Coordinates of N, CA and C in Angstrom, one line a residue:
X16 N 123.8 -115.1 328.8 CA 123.2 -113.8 329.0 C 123.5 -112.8 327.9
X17 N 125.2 -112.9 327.4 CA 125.7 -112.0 326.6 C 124.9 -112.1 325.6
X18 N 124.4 -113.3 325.1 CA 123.6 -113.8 324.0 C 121.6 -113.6 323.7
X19 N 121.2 -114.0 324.6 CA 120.2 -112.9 325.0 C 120.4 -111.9 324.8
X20 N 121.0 -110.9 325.2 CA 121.0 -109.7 325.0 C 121.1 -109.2 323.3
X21 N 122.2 -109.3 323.0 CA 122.5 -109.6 321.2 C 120.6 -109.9 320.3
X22 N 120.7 -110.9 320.9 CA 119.1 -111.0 320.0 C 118.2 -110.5 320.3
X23 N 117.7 -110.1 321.3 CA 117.2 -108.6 321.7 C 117.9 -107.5 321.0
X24 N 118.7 -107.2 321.5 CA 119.1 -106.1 320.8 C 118.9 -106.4 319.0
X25 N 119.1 -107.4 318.6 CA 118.9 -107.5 317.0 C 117.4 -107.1 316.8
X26 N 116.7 -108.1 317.6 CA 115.4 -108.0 317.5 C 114.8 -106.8 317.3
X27 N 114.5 -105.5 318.3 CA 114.6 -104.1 318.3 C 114.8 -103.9 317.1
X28 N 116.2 -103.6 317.1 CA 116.2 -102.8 315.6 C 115.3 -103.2 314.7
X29 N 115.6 -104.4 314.4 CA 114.4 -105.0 313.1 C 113.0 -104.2 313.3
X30 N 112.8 -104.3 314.5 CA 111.1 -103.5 314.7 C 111.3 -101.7 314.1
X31 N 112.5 -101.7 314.6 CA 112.4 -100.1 314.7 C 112.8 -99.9 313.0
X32 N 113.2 -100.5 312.3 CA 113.6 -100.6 311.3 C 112.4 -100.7 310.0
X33 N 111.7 -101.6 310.5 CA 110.4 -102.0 310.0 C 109.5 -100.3 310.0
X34 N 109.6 -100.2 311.1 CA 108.5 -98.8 311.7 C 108.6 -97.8 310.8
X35 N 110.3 -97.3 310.8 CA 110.7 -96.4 309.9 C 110.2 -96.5 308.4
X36 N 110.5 -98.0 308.0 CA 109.8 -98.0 306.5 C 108.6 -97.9 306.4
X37 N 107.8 -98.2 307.1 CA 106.2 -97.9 307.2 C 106.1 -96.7 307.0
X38 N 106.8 -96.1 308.0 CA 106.6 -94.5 308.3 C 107.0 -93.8 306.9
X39 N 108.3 -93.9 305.9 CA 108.2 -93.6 304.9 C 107.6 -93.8 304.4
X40 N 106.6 -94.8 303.8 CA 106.0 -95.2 302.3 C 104.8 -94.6 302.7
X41 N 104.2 -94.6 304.3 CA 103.2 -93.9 304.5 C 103.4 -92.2 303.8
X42 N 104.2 -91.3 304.5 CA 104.9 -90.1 304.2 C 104.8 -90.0 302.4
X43 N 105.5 -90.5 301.8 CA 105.6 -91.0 300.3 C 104.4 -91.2 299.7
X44 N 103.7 -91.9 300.4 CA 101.8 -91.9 299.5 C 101.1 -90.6 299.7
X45 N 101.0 -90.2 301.4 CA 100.7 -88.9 301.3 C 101.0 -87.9 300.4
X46 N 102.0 -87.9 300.6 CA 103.1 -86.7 299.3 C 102.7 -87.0 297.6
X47 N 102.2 -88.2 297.5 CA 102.0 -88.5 296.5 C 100.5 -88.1 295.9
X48 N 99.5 -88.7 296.6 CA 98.5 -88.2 296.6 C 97.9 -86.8 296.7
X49 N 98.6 -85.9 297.2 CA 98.1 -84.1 298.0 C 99.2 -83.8 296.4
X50 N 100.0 -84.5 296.0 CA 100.4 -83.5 295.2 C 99.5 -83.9 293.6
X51 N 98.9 -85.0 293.6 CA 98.1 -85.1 292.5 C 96.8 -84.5 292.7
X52 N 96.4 -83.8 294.6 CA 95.2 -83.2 294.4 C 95.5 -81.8 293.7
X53 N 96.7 -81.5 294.2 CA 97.0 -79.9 293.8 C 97.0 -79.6 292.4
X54 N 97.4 -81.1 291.7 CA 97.8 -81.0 290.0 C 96.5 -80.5 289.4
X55 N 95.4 -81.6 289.9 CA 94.2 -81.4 289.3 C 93.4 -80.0 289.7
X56 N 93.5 -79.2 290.8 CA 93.6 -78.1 291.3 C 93.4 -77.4 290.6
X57 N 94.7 -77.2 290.5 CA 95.0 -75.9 289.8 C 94.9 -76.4 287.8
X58 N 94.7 -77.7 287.4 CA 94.4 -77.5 285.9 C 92.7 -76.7 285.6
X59 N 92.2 -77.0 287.1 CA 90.7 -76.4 286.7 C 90.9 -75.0 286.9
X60 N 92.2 -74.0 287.3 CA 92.0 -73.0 287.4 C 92.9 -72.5 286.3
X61 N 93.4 -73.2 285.1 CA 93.9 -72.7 283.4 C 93.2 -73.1 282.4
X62 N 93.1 -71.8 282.1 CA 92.2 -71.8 280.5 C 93.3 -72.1 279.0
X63 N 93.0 -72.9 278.8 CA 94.0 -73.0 277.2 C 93.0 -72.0 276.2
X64 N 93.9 -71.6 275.6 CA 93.2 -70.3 274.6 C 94.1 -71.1 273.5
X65 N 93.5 -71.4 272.7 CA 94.1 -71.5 271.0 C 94.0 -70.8 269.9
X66 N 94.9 -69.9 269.4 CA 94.8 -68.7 268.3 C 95.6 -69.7 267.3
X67 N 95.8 -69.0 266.1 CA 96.5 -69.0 265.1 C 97.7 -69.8 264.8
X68 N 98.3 -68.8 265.7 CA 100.0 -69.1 266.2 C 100.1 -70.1 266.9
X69 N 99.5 -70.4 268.4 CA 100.2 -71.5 269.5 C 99.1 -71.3 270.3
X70 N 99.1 -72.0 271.6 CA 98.7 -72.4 272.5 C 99.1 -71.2 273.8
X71 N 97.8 -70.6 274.4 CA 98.6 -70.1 275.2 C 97.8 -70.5 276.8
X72 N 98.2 -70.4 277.9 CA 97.5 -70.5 279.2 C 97.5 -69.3 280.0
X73 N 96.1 -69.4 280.4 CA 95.7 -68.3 281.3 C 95.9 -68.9 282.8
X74 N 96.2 -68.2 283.8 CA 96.1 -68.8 285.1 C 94.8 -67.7 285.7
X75 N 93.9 -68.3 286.5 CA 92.4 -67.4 286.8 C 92.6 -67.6 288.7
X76 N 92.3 -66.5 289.0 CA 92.8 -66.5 290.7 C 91.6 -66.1 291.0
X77 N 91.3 -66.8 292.1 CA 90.0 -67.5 292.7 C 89.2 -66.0 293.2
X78 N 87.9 -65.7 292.8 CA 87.3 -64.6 293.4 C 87.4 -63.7 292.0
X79 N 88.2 -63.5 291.3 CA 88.9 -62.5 290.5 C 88.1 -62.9 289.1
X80 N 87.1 -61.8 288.4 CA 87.3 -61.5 287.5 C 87.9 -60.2 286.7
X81 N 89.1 -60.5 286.9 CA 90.0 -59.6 286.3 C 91.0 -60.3 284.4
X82 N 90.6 -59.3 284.0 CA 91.3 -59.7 282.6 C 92.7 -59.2 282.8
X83 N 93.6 -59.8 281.8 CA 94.6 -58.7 281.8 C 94.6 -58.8 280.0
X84 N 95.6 -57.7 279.8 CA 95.9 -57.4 278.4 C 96.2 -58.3 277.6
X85 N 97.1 -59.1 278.2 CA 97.3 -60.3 277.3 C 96.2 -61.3 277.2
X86 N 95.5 -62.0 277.7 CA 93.9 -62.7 277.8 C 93.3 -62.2 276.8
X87 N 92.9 -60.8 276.6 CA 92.0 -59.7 276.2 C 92.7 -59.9 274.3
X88 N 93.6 -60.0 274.0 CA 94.6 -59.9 272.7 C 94.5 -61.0 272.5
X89 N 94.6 -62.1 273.0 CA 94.4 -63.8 272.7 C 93.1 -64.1 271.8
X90 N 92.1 -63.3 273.3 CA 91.0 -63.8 272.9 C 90.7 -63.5 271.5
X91 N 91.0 -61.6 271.5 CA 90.7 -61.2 269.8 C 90.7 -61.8 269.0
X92 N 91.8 -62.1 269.0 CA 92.4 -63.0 267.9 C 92.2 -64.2 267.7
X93 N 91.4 -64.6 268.6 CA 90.6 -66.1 268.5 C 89.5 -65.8 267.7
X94 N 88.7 -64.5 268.1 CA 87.3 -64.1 267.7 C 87.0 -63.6 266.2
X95 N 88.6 -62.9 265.8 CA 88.8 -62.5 264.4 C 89.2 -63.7 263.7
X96 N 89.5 -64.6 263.7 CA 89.6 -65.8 263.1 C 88.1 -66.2 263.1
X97 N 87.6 -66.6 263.7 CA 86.4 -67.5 263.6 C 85.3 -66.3 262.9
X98 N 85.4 -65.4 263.1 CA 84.9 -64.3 262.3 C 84.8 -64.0 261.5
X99 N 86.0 -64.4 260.7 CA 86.6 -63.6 259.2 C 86.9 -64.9 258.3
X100 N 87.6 -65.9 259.1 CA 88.7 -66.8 258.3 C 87.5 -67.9 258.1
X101 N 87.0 -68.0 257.1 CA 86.0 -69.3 256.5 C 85.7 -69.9 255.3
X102 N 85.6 -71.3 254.9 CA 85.6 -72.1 253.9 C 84.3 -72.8 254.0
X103 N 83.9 -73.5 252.8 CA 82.3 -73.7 252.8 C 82.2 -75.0 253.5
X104 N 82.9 -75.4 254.4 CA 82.4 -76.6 255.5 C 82.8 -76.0 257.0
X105 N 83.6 -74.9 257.1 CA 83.8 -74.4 258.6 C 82.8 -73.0 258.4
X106 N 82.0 -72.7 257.7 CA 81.1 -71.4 257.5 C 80.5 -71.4 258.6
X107 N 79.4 -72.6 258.9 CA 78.5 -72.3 259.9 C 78.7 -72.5 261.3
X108 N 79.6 -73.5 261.4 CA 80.5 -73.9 262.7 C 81.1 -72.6 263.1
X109 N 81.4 -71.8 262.2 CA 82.5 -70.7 262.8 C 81.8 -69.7 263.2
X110 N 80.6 -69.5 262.6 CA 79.1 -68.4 262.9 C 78.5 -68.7 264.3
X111 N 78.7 -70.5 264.3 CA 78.1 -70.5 265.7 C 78.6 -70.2 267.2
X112 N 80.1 -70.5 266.7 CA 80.8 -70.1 267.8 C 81.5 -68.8 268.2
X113 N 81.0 -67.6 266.5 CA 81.7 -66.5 267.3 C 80.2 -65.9 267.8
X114 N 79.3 -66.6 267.5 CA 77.9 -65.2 267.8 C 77.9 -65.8 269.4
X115 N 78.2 -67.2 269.8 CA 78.5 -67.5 271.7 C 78.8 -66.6 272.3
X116 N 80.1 -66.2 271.4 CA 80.9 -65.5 272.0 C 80.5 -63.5 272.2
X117 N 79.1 -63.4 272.1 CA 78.4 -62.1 271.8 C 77.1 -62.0 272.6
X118 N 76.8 -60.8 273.0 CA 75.7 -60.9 273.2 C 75.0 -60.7 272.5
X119 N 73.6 -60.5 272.7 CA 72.3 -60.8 271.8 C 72.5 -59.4 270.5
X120 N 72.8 -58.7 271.1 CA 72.6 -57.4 270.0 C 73.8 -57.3 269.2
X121 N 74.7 -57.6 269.7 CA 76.4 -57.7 269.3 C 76.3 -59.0 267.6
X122 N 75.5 -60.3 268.5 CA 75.2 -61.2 267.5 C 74.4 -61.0 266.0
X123 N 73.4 -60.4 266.4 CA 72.3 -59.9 265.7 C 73.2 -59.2 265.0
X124 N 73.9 -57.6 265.3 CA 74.5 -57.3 264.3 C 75.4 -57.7 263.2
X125 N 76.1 -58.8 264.1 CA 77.5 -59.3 263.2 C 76.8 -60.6 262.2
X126 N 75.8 -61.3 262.7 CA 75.0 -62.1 261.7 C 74.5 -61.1 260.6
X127 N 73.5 -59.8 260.8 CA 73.1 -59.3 259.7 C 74.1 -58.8 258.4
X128 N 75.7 -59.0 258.7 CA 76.7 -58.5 258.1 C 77.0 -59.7 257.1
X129 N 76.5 -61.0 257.8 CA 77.0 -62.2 257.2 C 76.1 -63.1 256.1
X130 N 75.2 -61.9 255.7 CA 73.9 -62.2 254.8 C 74.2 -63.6 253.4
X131 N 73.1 -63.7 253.2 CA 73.0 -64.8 252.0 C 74.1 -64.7 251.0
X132 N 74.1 -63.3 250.5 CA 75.1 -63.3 249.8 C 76.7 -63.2 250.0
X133 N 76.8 -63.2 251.5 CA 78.2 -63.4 251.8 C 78.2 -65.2 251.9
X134 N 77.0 -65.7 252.2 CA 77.2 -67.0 252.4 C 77.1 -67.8 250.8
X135 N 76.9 -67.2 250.1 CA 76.8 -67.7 248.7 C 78.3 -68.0 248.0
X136 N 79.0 -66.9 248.5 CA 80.8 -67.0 248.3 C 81.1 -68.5 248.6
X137 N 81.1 -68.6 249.6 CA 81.3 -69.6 250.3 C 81.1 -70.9 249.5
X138 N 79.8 -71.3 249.9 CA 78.8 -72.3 249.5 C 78.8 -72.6 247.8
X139 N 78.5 -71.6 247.0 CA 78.7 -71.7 245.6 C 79.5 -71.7 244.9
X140 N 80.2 -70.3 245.4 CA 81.9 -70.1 244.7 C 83.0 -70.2 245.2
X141 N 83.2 -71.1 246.4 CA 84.0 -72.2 246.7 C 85.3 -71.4 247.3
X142 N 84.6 -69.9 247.7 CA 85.6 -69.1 248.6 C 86.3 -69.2 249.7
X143 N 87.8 -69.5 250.2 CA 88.4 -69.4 251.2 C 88.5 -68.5 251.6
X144 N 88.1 -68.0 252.4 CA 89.1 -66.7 253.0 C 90.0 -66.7 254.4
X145 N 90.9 -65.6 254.7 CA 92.1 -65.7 255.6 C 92.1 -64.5 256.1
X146 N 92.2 -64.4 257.3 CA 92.3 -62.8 257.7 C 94.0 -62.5 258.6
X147 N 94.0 -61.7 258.9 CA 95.5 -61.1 259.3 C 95.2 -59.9 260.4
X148 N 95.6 -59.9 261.2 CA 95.0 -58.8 262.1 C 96.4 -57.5 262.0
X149 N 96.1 -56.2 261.7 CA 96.9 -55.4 261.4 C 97.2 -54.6 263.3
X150 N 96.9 -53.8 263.3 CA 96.7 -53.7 264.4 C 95.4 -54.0 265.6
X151 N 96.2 -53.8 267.3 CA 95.1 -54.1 268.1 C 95.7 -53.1 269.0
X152 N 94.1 -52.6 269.6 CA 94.3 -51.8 271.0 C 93.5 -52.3 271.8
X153 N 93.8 -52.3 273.4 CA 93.2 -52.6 274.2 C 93.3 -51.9 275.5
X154 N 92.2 -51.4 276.2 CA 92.3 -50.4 277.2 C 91.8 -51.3 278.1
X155 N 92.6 -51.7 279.4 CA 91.8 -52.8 280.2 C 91.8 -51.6 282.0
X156 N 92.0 -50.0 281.5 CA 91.7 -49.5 283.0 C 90.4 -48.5 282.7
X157 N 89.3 -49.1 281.8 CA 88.0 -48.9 281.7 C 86.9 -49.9 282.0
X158 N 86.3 -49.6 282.5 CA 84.7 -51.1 282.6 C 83.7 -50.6 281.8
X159 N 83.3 -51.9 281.0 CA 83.8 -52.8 280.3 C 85.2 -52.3 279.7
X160 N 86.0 -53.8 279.7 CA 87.2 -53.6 278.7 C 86.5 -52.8 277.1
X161 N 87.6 -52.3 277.2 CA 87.8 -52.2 275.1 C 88.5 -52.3 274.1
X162 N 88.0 -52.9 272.9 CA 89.1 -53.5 272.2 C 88.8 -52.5 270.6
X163 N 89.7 -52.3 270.1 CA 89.7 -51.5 269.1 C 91.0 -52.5 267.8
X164 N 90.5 -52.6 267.3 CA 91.6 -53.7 265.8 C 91.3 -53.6 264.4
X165 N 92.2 -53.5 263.9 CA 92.1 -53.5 262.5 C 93.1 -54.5 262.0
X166 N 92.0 -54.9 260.8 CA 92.5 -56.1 260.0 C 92.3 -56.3 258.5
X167 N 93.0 -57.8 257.4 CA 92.5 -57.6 256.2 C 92.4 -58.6 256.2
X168 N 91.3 -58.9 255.2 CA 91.0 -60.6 254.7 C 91.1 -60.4 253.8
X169 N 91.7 -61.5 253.3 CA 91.8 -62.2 251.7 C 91.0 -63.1 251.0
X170 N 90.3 -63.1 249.8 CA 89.2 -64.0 249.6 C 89.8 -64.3 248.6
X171 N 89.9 -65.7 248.5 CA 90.3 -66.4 247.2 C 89.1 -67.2 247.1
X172 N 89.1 -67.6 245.5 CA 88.2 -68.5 245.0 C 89.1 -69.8 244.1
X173 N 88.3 -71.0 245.1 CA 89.2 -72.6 244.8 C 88.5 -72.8 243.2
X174 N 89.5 -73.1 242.2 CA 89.1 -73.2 240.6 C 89.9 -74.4 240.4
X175 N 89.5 -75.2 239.7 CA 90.4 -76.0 238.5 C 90.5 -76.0 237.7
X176 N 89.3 -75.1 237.1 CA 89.8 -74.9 235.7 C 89.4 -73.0 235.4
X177 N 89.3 -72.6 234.6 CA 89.4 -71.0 234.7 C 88.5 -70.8 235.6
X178 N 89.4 -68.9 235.7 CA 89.1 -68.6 236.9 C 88.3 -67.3 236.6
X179 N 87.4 -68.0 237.5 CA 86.0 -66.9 236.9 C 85.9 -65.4 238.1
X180 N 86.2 -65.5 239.0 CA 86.1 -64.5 239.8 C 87.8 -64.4 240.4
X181 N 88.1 -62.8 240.6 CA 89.3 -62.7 240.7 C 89.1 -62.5 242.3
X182 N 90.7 -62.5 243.0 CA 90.7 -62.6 244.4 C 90.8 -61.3 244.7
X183 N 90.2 -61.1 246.2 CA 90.1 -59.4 246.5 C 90.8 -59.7 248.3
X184 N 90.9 -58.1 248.4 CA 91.3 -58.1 249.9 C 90.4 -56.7 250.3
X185 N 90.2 -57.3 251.5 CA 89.2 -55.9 251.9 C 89.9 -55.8 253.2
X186 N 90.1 -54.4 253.9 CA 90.4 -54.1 254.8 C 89.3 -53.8 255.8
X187 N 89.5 -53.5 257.1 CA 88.5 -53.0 258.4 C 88.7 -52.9 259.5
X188 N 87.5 -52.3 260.4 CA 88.3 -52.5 261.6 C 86.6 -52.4 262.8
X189 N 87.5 -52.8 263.7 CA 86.2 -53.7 264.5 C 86.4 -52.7 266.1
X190 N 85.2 -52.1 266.8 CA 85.4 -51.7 268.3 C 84.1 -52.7 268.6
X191 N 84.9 -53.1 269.9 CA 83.9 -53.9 270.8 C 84.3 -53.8 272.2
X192 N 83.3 -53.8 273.1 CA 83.6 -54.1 274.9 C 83.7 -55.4 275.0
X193 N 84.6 -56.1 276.0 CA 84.6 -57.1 276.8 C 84.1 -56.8 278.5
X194 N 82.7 -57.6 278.4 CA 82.5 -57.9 279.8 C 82.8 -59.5 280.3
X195 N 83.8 -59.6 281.3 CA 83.9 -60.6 282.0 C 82.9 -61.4 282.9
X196 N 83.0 -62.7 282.6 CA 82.1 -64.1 282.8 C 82.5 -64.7 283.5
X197 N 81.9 -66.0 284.1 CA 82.5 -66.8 284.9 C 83.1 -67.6 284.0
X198 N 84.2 -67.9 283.7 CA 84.4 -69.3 282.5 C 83.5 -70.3 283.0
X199 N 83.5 -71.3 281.7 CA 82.9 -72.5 281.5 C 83.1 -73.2 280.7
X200 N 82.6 -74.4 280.2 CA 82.5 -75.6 279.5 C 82.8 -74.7 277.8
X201 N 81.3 -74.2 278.2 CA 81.1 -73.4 276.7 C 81.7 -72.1 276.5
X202 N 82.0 -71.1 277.5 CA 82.8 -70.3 277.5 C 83.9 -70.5 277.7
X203 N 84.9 -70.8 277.7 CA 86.2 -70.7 278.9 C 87.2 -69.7 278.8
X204 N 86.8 -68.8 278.2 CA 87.6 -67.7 277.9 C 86.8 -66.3 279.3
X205 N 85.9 -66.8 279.7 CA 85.1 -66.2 280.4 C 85.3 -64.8 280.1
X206 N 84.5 -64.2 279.0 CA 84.4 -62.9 278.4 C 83.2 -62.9 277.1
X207 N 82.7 -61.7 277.2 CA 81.4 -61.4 276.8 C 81.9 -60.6 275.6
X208 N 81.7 -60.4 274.3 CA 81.5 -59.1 273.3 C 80.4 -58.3 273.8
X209 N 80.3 -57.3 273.4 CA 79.2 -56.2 274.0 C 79.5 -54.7 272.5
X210 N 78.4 -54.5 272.8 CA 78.7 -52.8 271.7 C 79.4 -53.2 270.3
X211 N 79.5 -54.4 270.0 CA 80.3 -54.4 268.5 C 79.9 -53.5 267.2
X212 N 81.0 -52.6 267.0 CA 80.4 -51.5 265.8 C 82.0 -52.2 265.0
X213 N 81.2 -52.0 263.3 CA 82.2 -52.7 262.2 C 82.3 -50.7 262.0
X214 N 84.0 -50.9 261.5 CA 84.4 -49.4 261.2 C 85.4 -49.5 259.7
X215 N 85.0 -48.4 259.6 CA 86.2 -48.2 258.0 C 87.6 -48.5 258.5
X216 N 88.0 -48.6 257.4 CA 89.9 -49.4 257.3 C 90.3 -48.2 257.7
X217 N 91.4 -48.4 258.6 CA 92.1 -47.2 259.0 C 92.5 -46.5 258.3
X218 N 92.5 -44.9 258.1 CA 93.2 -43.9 257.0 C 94.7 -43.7 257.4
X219 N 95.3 -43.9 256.2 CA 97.1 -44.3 256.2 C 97.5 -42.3 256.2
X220 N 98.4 -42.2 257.2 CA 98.4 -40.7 257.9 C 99.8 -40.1 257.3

C-alpha cells in the first residue's frame, strides 16, 4: 500500500512538473514574440536622419505632426549639403533630391540659381565644392516653421597639372518655411521647404 502510494505520489509530480514546463516555454514564446512585435513597432515610428557629422534618430508620436528644434536643424543641414556640397558625378543626384525636398515654387527658384553655367564648373572644370554652415536659426512657435542660416562654400578646382582657375569661397544665407508631412519612403523627414528666398552674407557688426 506504502508503495502504491510513493508511485503515485511520484507520478503526480512528474505531471505537475511537466505542466509547469509547458507553462514556461509557452510564457517564454509569448514574451518573445510581443516583444519582437513592439521592436518592429516602434522602428516604423524612427526616422534616421544622416547629416555630415553622424547619424541621428527622430522618435514621431502617433497623430503628431509636431517638429521640434532639433529635427528642424538636422534636416537643414541635410538640405544645405545636398544643396551646396557637389562634384561632377553627385551634381544631378544632389539637385534631384534637394528640389523633393521643396515645393514647386521653392524648386523652381533654387533650380533657376543652379543654371548652366554653375553646372559647367562642375562638369568641365572638374569643381568640388564643400559648404560649412555658419550660423542657424530656427523659430518652431510659428506656423509654418522657420529657418534662417548662414553659410560658406568653398569651390576648388581638381588639376594635375597647372592650375588654371584659382579657388574662391562665397558666403550666404538662405530663409525658408518648414511645413510638416506625413513621412514616407521618399520623404522621411516628413517636412516640406516653402518661401525659399537666397540672402546676402551676413554683415559682420
Amino acid at each position: 500500500m506504502i508503495f502504491e502510494n510513493t508511485r503515485y505520489l511520484s507520478l503526480l509530480i512528474k505531471r505537475v512538473y511537466l505542466i509547469l514546463l509547458c507553462a514556461l516555454l509557452t510564457i517564454s514564446c509569448l514574451a518573445v514574440f510581443f516583444a519582437k512585435k513592439w521592436y518592429d513597432a516602434s522602428k516604423l515610428d524612427n526616422v534616421y536622419i544622416l547629416s555630415s557629422d553622424n547619424t541621428l534618430t527622430a522618435s514621431r508620436t502617433d497623430g503628431s505632426m509636431a517638429r521640434s528644434s532639433y529635427e528642424i536643424m538636422a534636416f537643414s543641414k541635410v538640405f544645405l549639403e545636398k544643396a551646396f556640397a557637389h562634384n561632377e558625378y553627385a551634381w544631378e543626384e544632389n539637385l534631384t533630391e534637394v528640389t523633393d525636398l521643396m515645393d514647386k515654387e521653392s524648386a523652381h527658384l533654387f533650380l533657376s540659381k543652379m543654371d548652366e553655367t554653375i553646372e559647367t564648373l562642375y562638369k568641365e572644370r572638374n569643381a568640388i565644392s564643400t559648404v560649412s554652415l555658419k550660423e542657424i536659426e530656427v523659430d518652431v512657435d510659428t506656423q509654418p516653421y522657420e529657418v534662417l542660416l548662414y553659410y560658406t562654400t568653398l569651390l576648388r578646382f581638381a588639376s594635375l597639372g597647372e592650375v588654371i582657375y584659382k579657388d574662391a569661397e562665397v558666403e550666404g544665407g538662405i530663409y525658408f518655411q518648414i511645413e510638416p508631412l506625413a513621412r514616407s519612403k521618399k520623404n522621411p523627414f516628413g517636412m516640406q521647404i516653402r518661401k525659399l528666398k537666397f540672402l546676402q552674407k551676413k554683415s559682420e557688426s
